[in-house]
Amino acid sequence: MKHCINCCIHLLPNDLHRQCFRCRGPSHSNQKCPLCKGENKVSSYPDSKQMKLLAVLEVRTDHSESWNGLFCLKKGKLCSLIFGLIIMTLVMASYVLTGAKHGLLLIPSPFHYGAFTSNPSLMDNESLSDMKDHYQPSKINVSYLKDYPSIKLIIDTITSKIEFITRQRPDLEELRKQEPHMFSVIPNKFLSNSKNPCWYEEYRGNTTTDPYTTNSYALYSKRFRTIFDYLRKVFWNHLYHYKDKHYRLRCLPHFYIIGQPKCGTTDLYDRLRLHPDVRFSAIKEPHWWTRKRFGIIRLRDGFHDRYPVEDYLDLFDLAAHQIQGVLQSDAAKENSKRNSIIIGEASASTMWDNNAWIFFYDNSTNGEPPFLIQDFIHAFQPNAKLIIMLRDPVERLYSDYLYFASANKSAEDFHEKVAESLQLFENCMLDYSLRACVYNNTLNNAMPVRLQVGLYVVYLLDWLTVFDKDQILVLRLEDHASNVKYTMHMVFQFLDLGPLSEKQEALITKSPASNTRRPEDRSLGPMLPTTKAILRDFYRPFNTKLAQVLSDDAFLWKRT
């Protein structure tokens, strides 16, 4: 777009200003210019085909020709700027007034969901924390959401979309194709003289070989190196020698404490490990089924090398050594005594965390994961026993927030994070199924608080598609806190553990509670009453379904 800055403003892109003497050279004067002759100002005019201006600008000439062009240019731009600001101000004022009247100040969908796809380049080049930033919704002012009726509309939309649809269980051959190495390591039959699932595996290393040199748990965590230093020292003493070959006893857990976080799983773990017939993995929460086998160490660090199943089995070597001692004892050999020691594993993510599936498994249907953790556990251990500890999901969420939030914790901040998370969850439910949203890695990373962890019945129903109901024991933290002895007896009976002496029982049931709320978090006080009412409404349909599945109205949490 060319124009003469001294005489006139033409906005025609192909105009060469042939009538302007100044454009042809320095000899231009107002007296000779046919467009300027006899005038000290020239008005620009709009071309109907090329211009969409809202007004006609006036550019005055100056008596000094040397500064005339520059002065007119500055003045023209200034007028344009002022005029544009006025128009923009009027438009914004109209938007604000109209939006305030109709409640439209907040864009209804700040978080847009695309297709559920697996992107290998994203997995290699972008950490999970980066992905969270990539999909993070724009910062919004949620102060207006503090009004209970406003958020109730969001909850009503979510409730109207809830459908509990039974998932289709994958075939065993499909599972083998996904994890061929795992199926090559774990046998389909275990020792008949052991209550715990164990088997002998040939060890091909020599006396100078470190059996744990490549174990990822030992490599990536300094906390576990002491444990593996001890295992190295005693490893050769526990090998079984037969026909010039060395064999090591390998074991999987007999039972799993699978969830949920901030529901008392640590306290249950600490009490159970005091039982003389119970052993646990060397690490309380290996998170192997949900994270480590996919290469996730810490979410903020992204993906690393995947932990092979051998690394997971190494965590049970201490317990395997004790089981082997029982199996090889003289009494066991003479009387065909069966080993009664059982091993447990207590990763509280096992029940709910399937976030990594989208990066490794294809053939997703409508955004739902084709394979879940329980599919693989059941494939290897169809007789495994599962323990679930739950609590009022409203209180669980607040406890979860206090434990994991790093700074600026307050009841008000929690309220805003709840409001934002509910809106994100609603946006997902408008386009996808309940299961797709619950297992949606993008959504789960974007929500400021983990609303989805409290949707207990969604996870439980999926576990019940592969395990029988009598293989799952569901407890309430509220019952455990009020009567530890009763709940521990339920656990002992469920695991078919032997009787205890009064001293042993007292040690287990009277020890102080573990992993209670920190003093600095207690000083923050309870959540706001409005927040509690909001969360009660959100979790109510899920609690109702849970109580129906378990035939126990205590899981409605009406009195808590």
Coordinates of C-alpha atoms in Angstrom, one line a residue:
M1 CA 0.0 0.0 0.0
K2 CA 1.7 3.3 -1.1
H3 CA 0.8 6.8 -0.4
C4 CA 2.2 10.3 -0.5
I5 CA 2.8 11.6 3.0
N6 CA 3.1 15.2 2.1
C7 CA 0.0 15.9 -0.1
C8 CA -2.5 13.2 0.3
I9 CA -3.3 9.8 1.7
H10 CA -4.3 7.2 -0.9
L11 CA -4.9 3.7 0.3
L12 CA -5.1 2.1 -3.1
P13 CA -2.4 -0.7 -3.2
N14 CA -1.6 -0.1 -6.9
D15 CA -1.7 3.7 -6.8
L16 CA 1.7 5.2 -8.0
H17 CA 0.6 8.8 -7.3
R18 CA 1.3 9.9 -10.8
Q19 CA -0.5 13.2 -10.2
C20 CA 1.7 14.0 -7.2
F21 CA 4.7 16.2 -8.2
R22 CA 6.5 15.5 -4.9
C23 CA 6.6 11.7 -5.6
R24 CA 8.5 12.5 -8.9
G25 CA 11.2 14.5 -7.2
P26 CA 12.2 17.2 -4.8
S27 CA 10.7 20.1 -6.9
H28 CA 7.2 19.6 -5.7
S29 CA 5.3 22.7 -4.4
N30 CA 1.8 23.3 -3.3
Q31 CA 1.3 25.9 -6.0
K32 CA 2.1 23.4 -8.8
C33 CA 0.4 20.4 -7.4
P34 CA -3.2 20.1 -8.9
L35 CA -4.4 18.3 -5.9
C36 CA -3.0 20.8 -3.4
K37 CA -3.3 24.1 -5.3
G38 CA -5.1 26.7 -3.4
E39 CA -5.6 24.5 -0.3
N40 CA -3.8 24.0 2.9
K41 CA -5.4 20.7 3.8
V42 CA -6.4 17.6 1.8
S43 CA -8.9 15.0 3.0
S44 CA -8.4 11.4 2.1
Y45 CA -11.2 9.5 0.6
P46 CA -12.1 5.8 0.8
D47 CA -12.2 3.6 -2.1
S48 CA -15.4 1.4 -2.1
K49 CA -13.5 -1.7 -3.4
Q50 CA -10.4 -1.5 -1.3
M51 CA -11.2 0.4 1.9
K52 CA -13.1 -0.6 5.0
L53 CA -12.3 2.5 7.1
L54 CA -14.8 3.8 9.6
A55 CA -13.9 7.5 9.0
V56 CA -12.1 9.8 6.7
L57 CA -8.8 11.2 8.1
E58 CA -7.7 14.8 7.7
V59 CA -4.1 15.6 7.3
R60 CA -3.0 19.2 7.5
T61 CA 0.0 20.5 5.7
D62 CA 2.7 22.5 7.5
H63 CA 4.4 25.7 6.4
S64 CA 7.7 24.0 6.6
E65 CA 8.0 21.5 3.7
S66 CA 11.0 19.8 5.3
W67 CA 9.0 18.6 8.3
N68 CA 5.6 18.6 6.6
G69 CA 5.5 14.9 5.7
L70 CA 6.7 13.6 9.0
F71 CA 4.4 15.8 11.0
C72 CA 1.4 14.7 8.9
L73 CA 2.3 11.1 9.3
K74 CA 2.6 11.3 13.1
K75 CA -0.7 13.2 13.3
G76 CA -2.4 10.7 11.0
K77 CA -1.2 7.8 13.0
L78 CA -2.1 9.5 16.3
C79 CA -5.7 10.1 15.1
S80 CA -6.0 6.5 13.9
L81 CA -4.7 5.2 17.2
I82 CA -7.1 7.4 19.3
F83 CA -10.0 6.5 17.0
G84 CA -9.2 2.8 17.3
L85 CA -9.0 3.0 21.1
I86 CA -12.3 4.7 21.3
I87 CA -14.0 2.0 19.2
M88 CA -12.3 -0.8 21.1
T89 CA -13.4 0.8 24.5
L90 CA -17.0 1.0 23.3
V91 CA -17.0 -2.6 22.1
M92 CA -15.5 -3.9 25.3
A93 CA -17.9 -1.8 27.4
S94 CA -20.8 -3.2 25.5
Y95 CA -19.4 -6.8 25.9
V96 CA -18.9 -6.4 29.7
L97 CA -22.3 -4.9 30.3
T98 CA -24.0 -7.6 28.2
G99 CA -22.0 -10.4 29.6
A100 CA -22.6 -9.3 33.2
K101 CA -26.3 -9.2 32.5
H102 CA -26.5 -12.7 31.0
G103 CA -23.8 -14.4 33.0
L104 CA -21.4 -14.8 30.0
L105 CA -18.2 -13.3 31.4
L106 CA -16.6 -16.8 31.5
I107 CA -16.1 -18.7 28.3
P108 CA -17.9 -22.0 28.9
S109 CA -15.1 -24.3 27.6
P110 CA -11.6 -23.0 28.6
F111 CA -10.3 -26.5 28.0
H112 CA -10.7 -28.1 24.6
Y113 CA -10.3 -31.8 24.2
G114 CA -9.0 -33.2 21.0
A115 CA -8.8 -36.8 19.8
F116 CA -7.3 -39.4 22.1
T117 CA -4.2 -40.3 20.2
S118 CA -0.9 -41.8 21.0
N119 CA 2.1 -39.7 19.9
P120 CA 5.5 -41.4 20.1
S121 CA 7.3 -38.2 19.4
L122 CA 5.6 -36.6 22.3
M123 CA 6.6 -39.4 24.6
D124 CA 10.2 -39.1 23.5
N125 CA 10.6 -35.3 23.5
E126 CA 8.1 -34.0 26.0
S127 CA 7.9 -34.7 29.7
L128 CA 4.6 -35.2 31.5
S129 CA 5.0 -31.9 33.2
D130 CA 5.5 -30.3 29.8
M131 CA 2.3 -32.0 28.6
K132 CA 0.5 -30.6 31.6
D133 CA 1.5 -27.1 30.7
H134 CA 0.6 -27.8 27.0
Y135 CA -2.9 -28.8 27.9
Q136 CA -3.3 -26.5 30.9
P137 CA -6.5 -24.4 30.6
S138 CA -6.0 -20.7 30.5
K139 CA -6.1 -19.0 33.9
I140 CA -9.7 -18.0 34.6
N141 CA -11.3 -15.9 37.3
V142 CA -13.5 -18.4 39.1
S143 CA -14.5 -16.0 41.9
Y144 CA -18.1 -15.9 40.6
L145 CA -18.2 -19.7 41.0
K146 CA -18.1 -19.4 44.7
D147 CA -21.8 -19.0 44.5
Y148 CA -23.2 -22.5 45.2
P149 CA -26.1 -22.3 42.6
S150 CA -23.7 -21.5 39.8
I151 CA -21.6 -24.6 40.4
K152 CA -24.7 -26.7 41.0
L153 CA -25.5 -26.2 37.3
I154 CA -22.2 -27.7 36.3
I155 CA -22.8 -30.7 38.7
D156 CA -26.3 -31.2 37.3
T157 CA -24.8 -31.4 33.8
I158 CA -22.2 -34.0 34.9
T159 CA -24.9 -36.0 36.7
S160 CA -27.1 -36.1 33.7
K161 CA -24.3 -37.6 31.6
I162 CA -23.4 -40.4 34.1
E163 CA -23.7 -44.0 32.7
F164 CA -22.2 -47.0 34.4
I165 CA -21.6 -49.3 31.4
T166 CA -19.8 -52.6 31.8
R167 CA -16.5 -52.7 29.9
Q168 CA -15.6 -55.6 27.6
R169 CA -12.8 -57.8 29.0
P170 CA -9.9 -58.3 26.6
D171 CA -8.8 -61.8 25.5
L172 CA -5.7 -63.4 27.0
E173 CA -4.0 -63.5 23.6
E174 CA -4.5 -59.7 23.2
L175 CA -2.7 -59.2 26.5
R176 CA 0.1 -61.5 25.4
K177 CA 0.7 -59.3 22.4
Q178 CA 0.9 -56.2 24.5
E179 CA 3.4 -57.6 27.1
P180 CA 5.2 -60.6 25.6
H181 CA 8.3 -60.3 27.8
M182 CA 6.2 -60.3 31.0
F183 CA 4.4 -63.5 29.9
S184 CA 7.8 -65.1 29.1
V185 CA 9.0 -64.5 32.7
I186 CA 6.0 -65.3 34.8
P187 CA 4.8 -68.9 34.6
N188 CA 1.2 -69.9 34.5
K189 CA 1.6 -72.3 37.4
F190 CA 3.2 -71.9 40.9
L191 CA 4.5 -74.2 43.6
S192 CA 1.8 -76.3 45.1
N193 CA 3.4 -76.4 48.5
S194 CA 3.3 -72.6 49.0
K195 CA 0.3 -70.5 49.8
N196 CA 2.1 -67.6 48.2
P197 CA 2.5 -67.7 44.4
C198 CA 6.2 -68.7 43.9
W199 CA 8.3 -70.6 41.4
Y200 CA 12.0 -71.5 40.8
E201 CA 13.9 -69.7 38.0
E202 CA 17.3 -70.8 36.7
Y203 CA 20.0 -68.3 37.5
R204 CA 22.8 -68.2 34.9
G205 CA 25.1 -65.7 36.5
N206 CA 28.4 -66.6 38.2
T207 CA 29.8 -65.8 41.6
T208 CA 31.2 -62.4 40.4
T209 CA 28.0 -61.3 38.8
D210 CA 25.9 -58.7 40.6
P211 CA 22.3 -59.8 40.3
Y212 CA 21.0 -56.3 41.0
T213 CA 23.4 -54.2 38.9
T214 CA 20.7 -53.2 36.4
N215 CA 17.7 -53.0 38.8
S216 CA 16.0 -49.7 38.0
Y217 CA 14.8 -49.2 41.6
A218 CA 18.3 -49.4 42.9
L219 CA 19.7 -47.1 40.1
Y220 CA 17.1 -44.3 40.3
S221 CA 16.6 -44.1 44.1
K222 CA 19.2 -43.6 46.8
R223 CA 16.7 -44.7 49.4
F224 CA 16.6 -48.3 48.2
R225 CA 20.4 -48.8 47.7
T226 CA 20.8 -50.0 51.3
I227 CA 18.2 -52.7 50.8
F228 CA 19.9 -53.9 47.6
D229 CA 23.4 -53.8 49.2
Y230 CA 22.0 -56.3 51.8
L231 CA 20.4 -58.5 49.1
R232 CA 23.7 -58.7 47.3
K233 CA 25.4 -60.0 50.4
V234 CA 23.0 -62.8 51.0
F235 CA 22.0 -63.6 47.5
W236 CA 24.3 -66.6 46.9
N237 CA 23.3 -68.1 50.3
H238 CA 19.8 -68.5 49.0
L239 CA 20.3 -70.1 45.7
Y240 CA 19.0 -73.6 45.2
H241 CA 21.5 -76.0 43.7
Y242 CA 20.2 -78.9 41.6
K243 CA 22.1 -81.0 38.9
D244 CA 24.9 -78.5 38.6
K245 CA 22.5 -75.6 38.1
H246 CA 21.5 -72.7 40.3
Y247 CA 17.9 -71.7 40.9
R248 CA 16.4 -68.7 42.7
L249 CA 13.0 -68.6 44.2
R250 CA 10.8 -66.0 42.6
C251 CA 7.5 -64.8 44.1
L252 CA 4.6 -62.5 43.3
P253 CA 2.3 -61.0 46.0
H254 CA -0.5 -63.1 47.3
F255 CA -2.5 -59.9 48.0
Y256 CA -2.6 -56.3 47.0
I257 CA -3.7 -53.2 48.9
I258 CA -4.8 -51.4 45.8
G259 CA -6.2 -48.1 47.1
Q260 CA -7.1 -45.5 47.7
P261 CA -4.6 -42.7 48.4
K262 CA -5.2 -40.7 51.7
C263 CA -7.7 -43.4 52.8
G264 CA -5.5 -45.2 55.5
T265 CA -3.6 -47.6 53.3
T266 CA -0.3 -46.8 55.1
D267 CA -1.8 -47.5 58.5
L268 CA -3.2 -50.8 57.3
Y269 CA 0.2 -51.7 55.8
D270 CA 2.0 -50.9 59.0
R271 CA -0.3 -53.1 61.1
L272 CA -0.4 -56.0 58.6
R273 CA 3.4 -56.2 58.4
L274 CA 3.5 -57.0 62.1
H275 CA 1.7 -60.2 61.6
P276 CA 4.2 -63.2 61.7
D277 CA 2.8 -64.7 58.5
V278 CA 2.8 -61.5 56.4
R279 CA 5.7 -60.1 54.4
F280 CA 5.7 -57.1 52.1
S281 CA 7.8 -55.9 49.2
A282 CA 11.1 -54.2 50.0
I283 CA 9.4 -50.9 49.0
K284 CA 6.0 -50.1 50.4
E285 CA 4.7 -48.6 47.1
P286 CA 6.6 -49.9 44.1
H287 CA 3.9 -48.5 41.7
W288 CA 5.2 -51.0 39.1
W289 CA 1.9 -52.0 37.6
T290 CA 0.7 -48.4 37.1
R291 CA 3.9 -46.4 36.5
K292 CA 7.3 -48.0 36.6
R293 CA 6.7 -50.6 33.9
F294 CA 5.9 -47.7 31.6
G295 CA 9.0 -45.8 32.6
I296 CA 7.4 -43.2 34.9
I297 CA 9.5 -42.5 37.9
R298 CA 8.0 -39.1 38.9
L299 CA 5.4 -37.5 36.8
R300 CA 7.3 -34.2 36.6
D301 CA 10.4 -36.0 35.1
G302 CA 8.6 -37.6 32.2
F303 CA 9.4 -41.0 30.8
H304 CA 12.6 -43.1 31.5
D305 CA 13.4 -46.6 30.5
R306 CA 10.7 -49.0 31.3
Y307 CA 11.3 -51.1 34.4
P308 CA 11.2 -54.8 33.4
V309 CA 9.2 -57.3 35.4
E310 CA 12.5 -58.8 36.8
D311 CA 13.1 -55.5 38.6
Y312 CA 9.7 -55.8 40.2
L313 CA 10.3 -59.4 41.2
D314 CA 13.6 -58.4 42.9
L315 CA 11.6 -56.4 45.4
F316 CA 10.2 -59.7 46.8
D317 CA 13.5 -61.4 47.3
L318 CA 13.7 -60.8 51.0
A319 CA 10.3 -62.5 51.5
A320 CA 11.2 -65.2 49.0
H321 CA 14.3 -66.1 51.0
Q322 CA 12.1 -66.7 54.1
I323 CA 9.6 -68.7 52.1
Q324 CA 12.5 -70.8 50.7
G325 CA 13.7 -71.4 54.2
V326 CA 10.3 -72.9 55.2
L327 CA 10.1 -75.0 52.0
Q328 CA 13.6 -76.5 52.5
S329 CA 13.3 -77.1 56.2
D330 CA 13.4 -80.7 57.5
A331 CA 9.9 -80.4 58.9
A332 CA 8.5 -79.3 55.6
K333 CA 10.2 -82.1 53.7
E334 CA 9.1 -84.8 56.2
N335 CA 5.6 -83.7 56.8
S336 CA 4.9 -82.1 53.4
K337 CA 4.2 -78.9 55.3
R338 CA 2.8 -76.1 53.2
N339 CA 4.4 -72.7 53.5
S340 CA 1.9 -70.3 55.2
I341 CA 3.9 -67.0 54.7
I342 CA 2.2 -64.7 52.3
I343 CA 3.5 -61.5 50.6
G344 CA 1.6 -58.3 50.1
E345 CA 2.1 -55.2 48.0
A346 CA 0.6 -51.8 48.9
S347 CA 0.8 -49.4 46.0
A348 CA -2.2 -47.1 46.5
S349 CA -2.2 -46.2 42.7
T350 CA -3.0 -49.7 41.6
M351 CA -6.8 -49.3 41.8
W352 CA -7.2 -46.1 39.8
D353 CA -4.1 -45.0 37.9
N354 CA -4.2 -46.0 34.3
N355 CA -3.0 -42.7 32.9
A356 CA -0.1 -44.2 30.9
W357 CA -2.2 -46.4 28.6
I358 CA -2.6 -43.7 25.9
F359 CA 1.1 -43.7 25.2
F360 CA 1.5 -47.5 24.8
Y361 CA -1.8 -49.1 23.8
D362 CA -3.5 -48.6 20.5
N363 CA -7.0 -49.5 19.3
S364 CA -8.8 -47.3 21.8
T365 CA -12.6 -47.1 21.5
N366 CA -14.1 -43.7 22.1
G367 CA -11.1 -42.6 24.3
E368 CA -11.5 -45.6 26.6
P369 CA -8.4 -47.7 27.5
P370 CA -8.4 -51.1 25.8
F371 CA -6.4 -52.6 28.6
L372 CA -6.4 -51.9 32.4
I373 CA -4.0 -52.9 35.2
Q374 CA -6.4 -55.5 36.5
D375 CA -6.4 -57.3 33.2
F376 CA -2.7 -58.2 33.5
I377 CA -2.8 -59.0 37.2
H378 CA -5.6 -61.4 36.6
A379 CA -3.9 -63.0 33.7
F380 CA -1.0 -64.0 36.0
Q381 CA -2.8 -64.4 39.3
P382 CA -6.5 -65.2 38.8
N383 CA -6.7 -66.1 42.5
A384 CA -5.1 -62.9 43.9
K385 CA -6.8 -61.1 46.8
L386 CA -7.4 -57.4 46.8
I387 CA -7.9 -55.0 49.7
I388 CA -9.4 -51.6 49.2
M389 CA -9.6 -48.9 51.9
L390 CA -12.0 -46.0 51.2
R391 CA -13.1 -42.9 53.0
D392 CA -15.6 -40.2 52.4
P393 CA -14.5 -38.9 49.0
V394 CA -15.2 -35.3 50.1
E395 CA -12.7 -35.5 53.0
R396 CA -10.3 -37.6 50.9
L397 CA -10.0 -34.8 48.4
Y398 CA -9.3 -32.2 51.0
S399 CA -6.7 -34.4 52.7
D400 CA -5.2 -35.1 49.3
Y401 CA -5.0 -31.4 48.5
L402 CA -3.3 -30.6 51.9
Y403 CA -0.8 -33.4 51.4
F404 CA 0.3 -32.7 47.9
A405 CA -0.2 -28.9 47.4
S406 CA 3.2 -27.2 47.8
A407 CA 2.3 -23.6 48.5
N408 CA -0.4 -21.1 49.2
K409 CA -2.7 -23.7 50.8
S410 CA -6.0 -22.4 52.1
A411 CA -9.6 -23.3 52.2
E412 CA -10.3 -20.6 49.7
D413 CA -7.6 -21.8 47.3
F414 CA -9.0 -25.3 47.6
H415 CA -12.5 -24.0 46.7
E416 CA -11.3 -22.4 43.6
K417 CA -9.3 -25.5 42.5
V418 CA -12.5 -27.6 43.1
A419 CA -14.5 -25.2 41.0
E420 CA -12.0 -25.3 38.1
S421 CA -11.7 -29.1 38.2
L422 CA -15.4 -29.5 38.1
Q423 CA -15.6 -27.3 35.0
L424 CA -12.9 -29.3 33.3
F425 CA -14.6 -32.6 34.2
E426 CA -17.9 -31.2 32.8
N427 CA -16.3 -30.3 29.5
C428 CA -15.0 -33.8 29.1
M429 CA -18.3 -35.4 30.0
L430 CA -20.0 -33.3 27.3
D431 CA -18.0 -35.2 24.6
Y432 CA -16.9 -38.5 26.1
S433 CA -18.1 -41.4 28.3
L434 CA -17.6 -41.5 32.0
R435 CA -14.9 -44.1 31.7
A436 CA -13.0 -42.2 29.1
C437 CA -12.9 -39.1 31.3
V438 CA -11.9 -41.0 34.4
Y439 CA -8.9 -42.6 32.6
N440 CA -8.1 -39.5 30.5
N441 CA -4.5 -38.6 31.1
T442 CA -4.9 -35.1 29.7
L443 CA -7.8 -34.2 32.0
N444 CA -6.3 -35.8 35.1
N445 CA -3.1 -33.8 34.6
A446 CA -5.0 -30.6 34.0
M447 CA -7.3 -30.7 37.0
P448 CA -5.8 -28.8 40.0
V449 CA -7.3 -31.4 42.4
R450 CA -7.8 -35.1 41.8
L451 CA -11.5 -35.3 41.7
Q452 CA -11.4 -38.6 39.8
V453 CA -9.7 -40.6 42.6
G454 CA -12.9 -40.3 44.6
L455 CA -15.1 -41.9 42.0
Y456 CA -14.6 -45.3 43.7
V457 CA -17.4 -47.2 42.1
V458 CA -16.1 -46.6 38.5
Y459 CA -12.9 -48.3 39.4
L460 CA -14.5 -51.0 41.5
L461 CA -16.9 -52.0 38.7
D462 CA -13.9 -52.3 36.3
W463 CA -12.1 -54.6 38.8
L464 CA -15.2 -56.7 39.1
T465 CA -15.2 -57.4 35.4
V466 CA -12.1 -59.6 35.9
F467 CA -12.1 -60.6 39.6
D468 CA -14.9 -62.2 41.7
K469 CA -16.6 -60.2 44.4
D470 CA -15.3 -62.5 47.1
Q471 CA -11.7 -61.8 46.1
I472 CA -12.1 -58.1 47.0
L473 CA -12.4 -56.7 50.5
V474 CA -13.6 -53.1 50.7
L475 CA -13.1 -51.3 54.0
R476 CA -14.0 -47.8 55.3
L477 CA -11.4 -45.7 57.0
E478 CA -14.1 -44.3 59.3
D479 CA -14.8 -47.9 60.6
H480 CA -11.0 -48.6 60.9
A481 CA -10.4 -45.4 62.9
S482 CA -13.2 -46.1 65.3
N483 CA -12.5 -49.8 65.7
V484 CA -9.1 -51.0 64.6
K485 CA -9.5 -54.4 66.1
Y486 CA -12.6 -55.2 64.2
T487 CA -11.3 -54.2 60.8
M488 CA -8.0 -56.0 61.3
H489 CA -9.9 -59.2 62.2
M490 CA -11.8 -58.8 58.9
V491 CA -8.5 -58.5 57.1
F492 CA -7.0 -61.5 58.9
Q493 CA -10.1 -63.6 58.1
F494 CA -10.1 -62.4 54.4
L495 CA -6.4 -63.5 54.0
D496 CA -7.0 -66.7 55.9
L497 CA -4.2 -65.9 58.4
G498 CA -3.5 -68.1 61.4
P499 CA -4.5 -67.1 65.0
L500 CA -2.5 -64.7 67.0
S501 CA -1.5 -64.6 70.7
E502 CA -3.0 -61.8 72.8
K503 CA 0.4 -60.1 72.8
Q504 CA 0.7 -60.2 69.0
E505 CA -2.8 -58.9 68.6
A506 CA -2.3 -56.1 71.0
L507 CA 0.9 -55.1 69.2
I508 CA -1.0 -54.9 65.9
T509 CA -4.2 -53.2 67.0
K510 CA -3.0 -50.8 69.7
S511 CA -0.1 -49.2 67.9
P512 CA -0.6 -45.5 67.0
A513 CA -2.1 -44.5 63.7
S514 CA 0.3 -44.0 60.8
N515 CA 0.5 -41.1 58.3
T516 CA -1.9 -38.7 60.0
R517 CA -2.4 -35.1 59.0
R518 CA 0.6 -32.8 59.5
P519 CA 0.3 -30.1 62.2
E520 CA 0.8 -27.3 59.7
D521 CA -2.0 -28.7 57.7
R522 CA -4.3 -29.0 60.7
S523 CA -3.8 -25.3 61.4
L524 CA -5.5 -24.5 58.0
G525 CA -8.8 -25.7 59.4
P526 CA -11.6 -27.5 57.5
M527 CA -12.8 -26.7 54.0
L528 CA -15.4 -24.0 53.4
P529 CA -19.0 -25.2 54.1
T530 CA -19.9 -24.2 50.5
T531 CA -17.1 -26.4 49.1
K532 CA -18.3 -29.3 51.2
A533 CA -21.8 -28.9 49.9
I534 CA -20.6 -28.7 46.3
L535 CA -18.5 -31.9 46.6
R536 CA -21.3 -33.7 48.4
D537 CA -23.5 -33.1 45.4
F538 CA -20.8 -34.1 42.9
Y539 CA -20.0 -37.4 44.6
R540 CA -23.6 -38.4 45.6
P541 CA -24.6 -40.4 42.5
F542 CA -21.3 -42.3 42.6
N543 CA -21.7 -43.1 46.3
T544 CA -25.2 -44.2 45.7
K545 CA -24.1 -46.7 43.1
L546 CA -21.2 -47.8 45.3
A547 CA -23.6 -48.6 48.2
Q548 CA -25.8 -50.6 45.8
V549 CA -22.8 -52.6 44.5
L550 CA -21.6 -53.4 48.0
S551 CA -25.1 -53.7 49.5
D552 CA -24.0 -51.4 52.3
D553 CA -25.5 -47.9 52.9
A554 CA -22.5 -47.0 55.0
F555 CA -20.8 -46.1 51.7
L556 CA -23.2 -43.3 51.2
W557 CA -21.3 -41.4 53.9
K558 CA -24.3 -39.5 55.1
R559 CA -23.2 -39.1 58.7
T560 CA -19.6 -38.0 58.0

